[in-house]
Amino acid sequence: MINNIAERIKEVRNQIKQATQAAQRQPHSVQLLAVSKTKPAADVAAAHAAGQVDFGENYVQEGVQKITQLQHLPLTWHFIGPIQSNKTKDIAEHFAWVHSLDREKIARRLSQQRPAHLPPLQVLIQINIDDESSKAGIAPAQLEQMAQLIASLPQLQLRGLMTIPQADASADQQAHSFAAMQRLFLQLQTQYDQIDTLSMGMSNDLAAAIAHGATMVRVGTAIFGARTN
Ligand SMILES: *Cc1c(COP(=O)(O)O)cnc(C)c1O
């Protein structure tokens, strides 16, 4: 199992390298976030032994449990799931990054609840780029206002944008959505300092995301195997 995870990470890193080459980008311009949701702490430790540092979790309780169990390892934890207001304190206290910020109330709470001894929480605004009713994220038209609010909050540092495009889209539609995200990201970079992260691309679409400027890909299945729940 341990070897398996190490080999899969190597394979994913290779895919990232090839996609960056195809897009004429630097190999180190894309970071790998290993999405460990539903997988045990032992799998995270195995991935770390293979050189992986950044991990993503979707469920607060489960994430906090793993973070606590693995405190002895120098890992960076990213919260990438839907955020309920009664869970903001746990997120603010345990995670370094949040990719799924899409409500002003949640932004205010995260800033208030981020402990003063920790660096500001690094945040990405989630964009619902395909305007799906089932999906979290703000509409592009709301980005300006959301970014302004986050920039005004002392314990949040805005780093960029995140999206999860429509799952069953055609390659053309998907490329269109990724390209729209890239435009929003480049626009945001002209307005704020420290905007360096465009989180898009998962196990099945990372090459297309990298072709459109992704700087962080979130990969679960291709590293840890299929999830049963
Ligand atoms: C589960 C999840 C991923 C990983 O998806 P895979 O297809 O398993 O690589 C990435 N991003 C988010 C937000 C997720 O919930």
Tab-separated table of C-alpha atoms and ligand atoms in Angstrom:
chain	number	residue	atom	x	y	z
A	1	MET	CA	0.000	0.000	0.000
A	2	ILE	CA	2.725	2.449	0.993
A	3	ASN	CA	4.705	1.738	-2.168
A	4	ASN	CA	1.534	2.044	-4.105
A	5	ILE	CA	0.875	5.595	-2.873
A	6	ALA	CA	4.499	6.574	-3.496
A	7	GLU	CA	4.317	5.235	-7.041
A	8	ARG	CA	1.051	6.978	-7.744
A	9	ILE	CA	2.443	10.288	-6.519
A	10	LYS	CA	5.409	9.838	-8.811
A	11	GLU	CA	3.043	9.141	-11.690
A	12	VAL	CA	0.916	12.226	-10.948
A	13	ARG	CA	4.024	14.407	-10.657
A	14	ASN	CA	5.060	13.073	-14.029
A	15	GLN	CA	1.676	13.971	-15.526
A	16	ILE	CA	2.011	17.482	-14.106
A	17	LYS	CA	5.480	17.803	-15.568
A	18	GLN	CA	4.297	16.694	-19.004
A	19	ALA	CA	1.302	19.036	-18.910
A	20	THR	CA	3.523	21.987	-17.959
A	21	GLN	CA	5.898	21.138	-20.807
A	22	ALA	CA	3.025	20.898	-23.282
A	23	ALA	CA	1.825	24.310	-22.087
A	24	GLN	CA	5.354	25.753	-22.196
A	25	ARG	CA	5.302	26.449	-18.496
A	26	GLN	CA	7.929	25.851	-15.819
A	27	PRO	CA	7.582	22.406	-14.164
A	28	HIS	CA	7.527	23.983	-10.702
A	29	SER	CA	4.808	26.480	-11.565
A	30	VAL	CA	2.158	23.901	-10.592
A	31	GLN	CA	1.802	22.619	-7.045
A	32	LEU	CA	0.239	19.277	-6.181
A	33	LEU	CA	-2.419	19.208	-3.473
A	34	ALA	CA	-3.107	15.617	-2.360
A	35	VAL	CA	-6.800	15.269	-1.491
A	36	SER	CA	-6.950	12.782	1.378
A	37	LYS	CA	-10.673	12.979	2.225
A	38	THR	CA	-12.095	9.663	3.481
A	39	LYS	CA	-8.586	8.163	3.592
A	40	PRO	CA	-6.813	7.255	6.850
A	41	ALA	CA	-3.962	9.191	8.453
A	42	ALA	CA	-1.621	6.304	7.565
A	43	ASP	CA	-2.158	7.046	3.864
A	44	VAL	CA	-1.292	10.706	4.445
A	45	ALA	CA	1.872	9.654	6.290
A	46	ALA	CA	2.772	7.386	3.362
A	47	ALA	CA	2.295	10.255	0.917
A	48	HIS	CA	4.441	12.476	3.104
A	49	ALA	CA	7.179	9.831	3.113
A	50	ALA	CA	7.080	10.137	-0.690
A	51	GLY	CA	7.727	13.885	-0.422
A	52	GLN	CA	4.168	15.254	-0.421
A	53	VAL	CA	3.564	18.223	1.903
A	54	ASP	CA	0.198	19.768	0.958
A	55	PHE	CA	-3.023	17.917	1.760
A	56	GLY	CA	-6.667	18.780	1.138
A	57	GLU	CA	-9.680	17.805	3.240
A	58	ASN	CA	-13.415	18.331	2.621
A	59	TYR	CA	-14.957	17.489	5.973
A	60	VAL	CA	-14.028	19.529	9.036
A	61	GLN	CA	-14.313	16.844	11.712
A	62	GLU	CA	-12.397	14.286	9.708
A	63	GLY	CA	-9.735	16.800	8.720
A	64	VAL	CA	-9.158	18.067	12.259
A	65	GLN	CA	-8.796	14.494	13.458
A	66	LYS	CA	-6.068	13.748	10.908
A	67	ILE	CA	-4.316	17.063	11.525
A	68	THR	CA	-4.180	16.240	15.240
A	69	GLN	CA	-2.980	12.679	14.632
A	70	LEU	CA	-0.232	13.879	12.284
A	71	GLN	CA	0.925	16.928	14.265
A	72	HIS	CA	4.465	15.544	14.359
A	73	LEU	CA	4.794	15.882	10.557
A	74	PRO	CA	5.461	19.242	8.829
A	75	LEU	CA	2.334	19.195	6.659
A	76	THR	CA	0.295	22.049	5.167
A	77	TRP	CA	-3.463	21.511	5.370
A	78	HIS	CA	-5.992	22.979	2.943
A	79	PHE	CA	-9.739	23.023	3.551
A	80	ILE	CA	-11.510	22.495	0.208
A	81	GLY	CA	-15.095	21.539	1.146
A	82	PRO	CA	-18.357	23.387	1.786
A	83	ILE	CA	-18.196	25.610	4.898
A	84	GLN	CA	-20.980	25.764	7.470
A	85	SER	CA	-20.845	28.720	9.848
A	86	ASN	CA	-20.765	26.505	12.932
A	87	LYS	CA	-17.504	24.952	11.649
A	88	THR	CA	-15.529	28.122	10.931
A	89	LYS	CA	-13.721	28.094	14.293
A	90	ASP	CA	-12.311	24.603	13.734
A	91	ILE	CA	-11.182	25.581	10.239
A	92	ALA	CA	-9.598	28.847	11.422
A	93	GLU	CA	-7.718	27.069	14.200
A	94	HIS	CA	-6.418	24.037	12.299
A	95	PHE	CA	-5.995	24.739	8.589
A	96	ALA	CA	-3.434	26.914	6.773
A	97	TRP	CA	-5.485	27.411	3.595
A	98	VAL	CA	-9.156	27.577	2.591
A	99	HIS	CA	-10.061	27.070	-1.100
A	100	SER	CA	-13.838	27.177	-0.796
A	101	LEU	CA	-14.638	30.648	0.469
A	102	ASP	CA	-17.863	31.903	-1.107
A	103	ARG	CA	-19.790	33.856	1.560
A	104	GLU	CA	-19.075	37.182	3.238
A	105	LYS	CA	-20.361	36.006	6.594
A	106	ILE	CA	-17.979	33.041	6.497
A	107	ALA	CA	-15.061	35.306	5.551
A	108	ARG	CA	-15.746	37.568	8.553
A	109	ARG	CA	-16.021	34.650	10.936
A	110	LEU	CA	-12.817	32.998	9.688
A	111	SER	CA	-10.894	36.239	10.152
A	112	GLN	CA	-12.325	36.821	13.651
A	113	GLN	CA	-11.651	33.245	14.717
A	114	ARG	CA	-8.148	32.890	13.282
A	115	PRO	CA	-5.866	32.732	16.344
A	116	ALA	CA	-3.588	35.773	16.644
A	117	HIS	CA	-0.442	33.647	17.026
A	118	LEU	CA	-0.967	32.027	13.620
A	119	PRO	CA	-0.214	33.645	10.253
A	120	PRO	CA	-3.298	34.870	8.380
A	121	LEU	CA	-5.406	32.139	6.809
A	122	GLN	CA	-4.501	31.861	3.107
A	123	VAL	CA	-7.751	31.972	1.142
A	124	LEU	CA	-9.088	31.356	-2.344
A	125	ILE	CA	-12.499	32.477	-3.530
A	126	GLN	CA	-14.514	29.652	-5.048
A	127	ILE	CA	-16.131	30.542	-8.379
A	128	ASN	CA	-19.163	28.665	-9.712
A	129	ILE	CA	-17.862	29.031	-13.246
A	130	ASP	CA	-20.543	26.937	-14.970
A	131	ASP	CA	-23.386	28.514	-12.996
A	132	GLU	CA	-24.595	25.167	-11.659
A	133	SER	CA	-27.389	25.406	-9.107
A	134	SER	CA	-26.039	22.391	-7.231
A	135	LYS	CA	-22.588	23.863	-6.793
A	136	ALA	CA	-20.952	26.158	-4.247
A	137	GLY	CA	-19.079	29.272	-5.319
A	138	ILE	CA	-19.921	32.829	-6.272
A	139	ALA	CA	-20.788	34.144	-9.721
A	140	PRO	CA	-17.967	36.004	-11.500
A	141	ALA	CA	-20.007	39.216	-11.184
A	142	GLN	CA	-19.722	39.012	-7.371
A	143	LEU	CA	-15.945	38.600	-7.353
A	144	GLU	CA	-15.065	42.275	-7.070
A	145	GLN	CA	-17.092	42.764	-3.897
A	146	MET	CA	-15.927	39.519	-2.285
A	147	ALA	CA	-12.249	40.254	-2.991
A	148	GLN	CA	-12.602	43.745	-1.510
A	149	LEU	CA	-14.100	42.375	1.673
A	150	ILE	CA	-11.394	39.727	2.100
A	151	ALA	CA	-8.654	42.276	1.485
A	152	SER	CA	-10.056	44.343	4.357
A	153	LEU	CA	-10.012	41.472	6.878
A	154	PRO	CA	-6.831	41.341	8.990
A	155	GLN	CA	-6.523	37.601	9.514
A	156	LEU	CA	-7.215	36.562	5.904
A	157	GLN	CA	-4.757	36.731	3.022
A	158	LEU	CA	-6.340	36.515	-0.414
A	159	ARG	CA	-4.197	34.309	-2.685
A	160	GLY	CA	-6.458	33.625	-5.652
A	161	LEU	CA	-9.326	31.560	-7.008
A	162	MET	CA	-10.639	27.992	-7.010
A	163	THR	CA	-13.181	26.221	-9.176
A	164	ILE	CA	-14.748	22.819	-9.769
A	165	PRO	CA	-16.073	22.799	-13.343
A	166	GLN	CA	-19.124	20.860	-14.427
A	167	ALA	CA	-18.398	17.132	-14.106
A	168	ASP	CA	-19.985	15.918	-17.332
A	169	ALA	CA	-18.898	18.768	-19.599
A	170	SER	CA	-17.400	18.133	-23.036
A	171	ALA	CA	-13.697	18.865	-23.519
A	172	ASP	CA	-14.621	22.075	-25.354
A	173	GLN	CA	-16.959	23.295	-22.630
A	174	GLN	CA	-14.394	22.450	-20.011
A	175	ALA	CA	-11.644	24.345	-21.832
A	176	HIS	CA	-14.014	27.295	-22.107
A	177	SER	CA	-14.629	27.252	-18.334
A	178	PHE	CA	-10.928	26.949	-17.490
A	179	ALA	CA	-10.134	29.813	-19.870
A	180	ALA	CA	-12.786	31.984	-18.178
A	181	MET	CA	-11.182	31.223	-14.802
A	182	GLN	CA	-7.775	32.160	-16.133
A	183	ARG	CA	-9.102	35.549	-17.276
A	184	LEU	CA	-10.666	36.230	-13.853
A	185	PHE	CA	-7.412	35.221	-12.171
A	186	LEU	CA	-5.243	37.476	-14.353
A	187	GLN	CA	-7.646	40.347	-13.735
A	188	LEU	CA	-7.483	39.800	-9.961
A	189	GLN	CA	-3.674	39.815	-10.124
A	190	THR	CA	-3.743	43.342	-11.514
A	191	GLN	CA	-5.831	44.496	-8.537
A	192	TYR	CA	-4.257	42.849	-5.469
A	193	ASP	CA	-0.803	41.845	-4.249
A	194	GLN	CA	0.060	38.216	-3.545
A	195	ILE	CA	-2.436	36.708	-5.983
A	196	ASP	CA	-0.495	33.637	-7.100
A	197	THR	CA	-2.829	30.650	-6.812
A	198	LEU	CA	-5.342	29.325	-9.317
A	199	SER	CA	-6.660	26.058	-7.856
A	200	MET	CA	-8.275	23.975	-10.604
A	201	GLY	CA	-7.849	20.517	-12.083
A	202	MET	CA	-8.433	17.141	-10.432
A	203	SER	CA	-7.462	13.532	-11.244
A	204	ASN	CA	-9.285	13.524	-14.588
A	205	ASP	CA	-8.754	17.035	-15.915
A	206	LEU	CA	-5.428	18.247	-14.582
A	207	ALA	CA	-3.729	18.574	-17.966
A	208	ALA	CA	-6.527	20.796	-19.338
A	209	ALA	CA	-6.444	22.924	-16.186
A	210	ILE	CA	-2.665	23.315	-16.431
A	211	ALA	CA	-3.009	24.337	-20.095
A	212	HIS	CA	-5.202	27.196	-18.798
A	213	GLY	CA	-2.909	28.439	-16.091
A	214	ALA	CA	-3.741	26.343	-13.005
A	215	THR	CA	-1.034	26.760	-10.355
A	216	MET	CA	-2.434	24.133	-7.993
A	217	VAL	CA	-4.137	20.869	-8.901
A	218	ARG	CA	-6.202	18.942	-6.350
A	219	VAL	CA	-5.739	15.216	-6.814
A	220	GLY	CA	-7.444	12.502	-4.751
A	221	THR	CA	-8.306	9.324	-6.634
A	222	ALA	CA	-5.137	9.165	-8.737
A	223	ILE	CA	-3.037	9.166	-5.537
A	224	PHE	CA	-5.101	7.375	-2.908
A	225	GLY	CA	-7.371	5.219	-5.070
A	226	ALA	CA	-11.153	5.248	-5.426
A	227	ARG	CA	-13.275	6.420	-2.516
A	228	THR	CA	-16.026	4.154	-1.247
A	229	ASN	CA	-18.093	6.937	0.344
B	1	LIG	C1	-12.653	15.222	-3.925
B	1	LIG	C2	-12.169	16.518	-4.437
B	1	LIG	C3	-11.042	16.584	-5.270
B	1	LIG	C4	-10.288	15.365	-5.760
B	1	LIG	O1	-10.990	14.734	-6.765
B	1	LIG	P1	-10.401	13.439	-7.526
B	1	LIG	O2	-11.269	13.312	-8.708
B	1	LIG	O3	-10.517	12.305	-6.570
B	1	LIG	O4	-8.980	13.742	-7.862
B	1	LIG	C5	-10.614	17.842	-5.678
B	1	LIG	N1	-11.250	18.968	-5.293
B	1	LIG	C6	-12.332	18.939	-4.490
B	1	LIG	C7	-12.980	20.215	-4.095
B	1	LIG	C8	-12.832	17.720	-4.044
B	1	LIG	O5	-13.932	17.702	-3.284
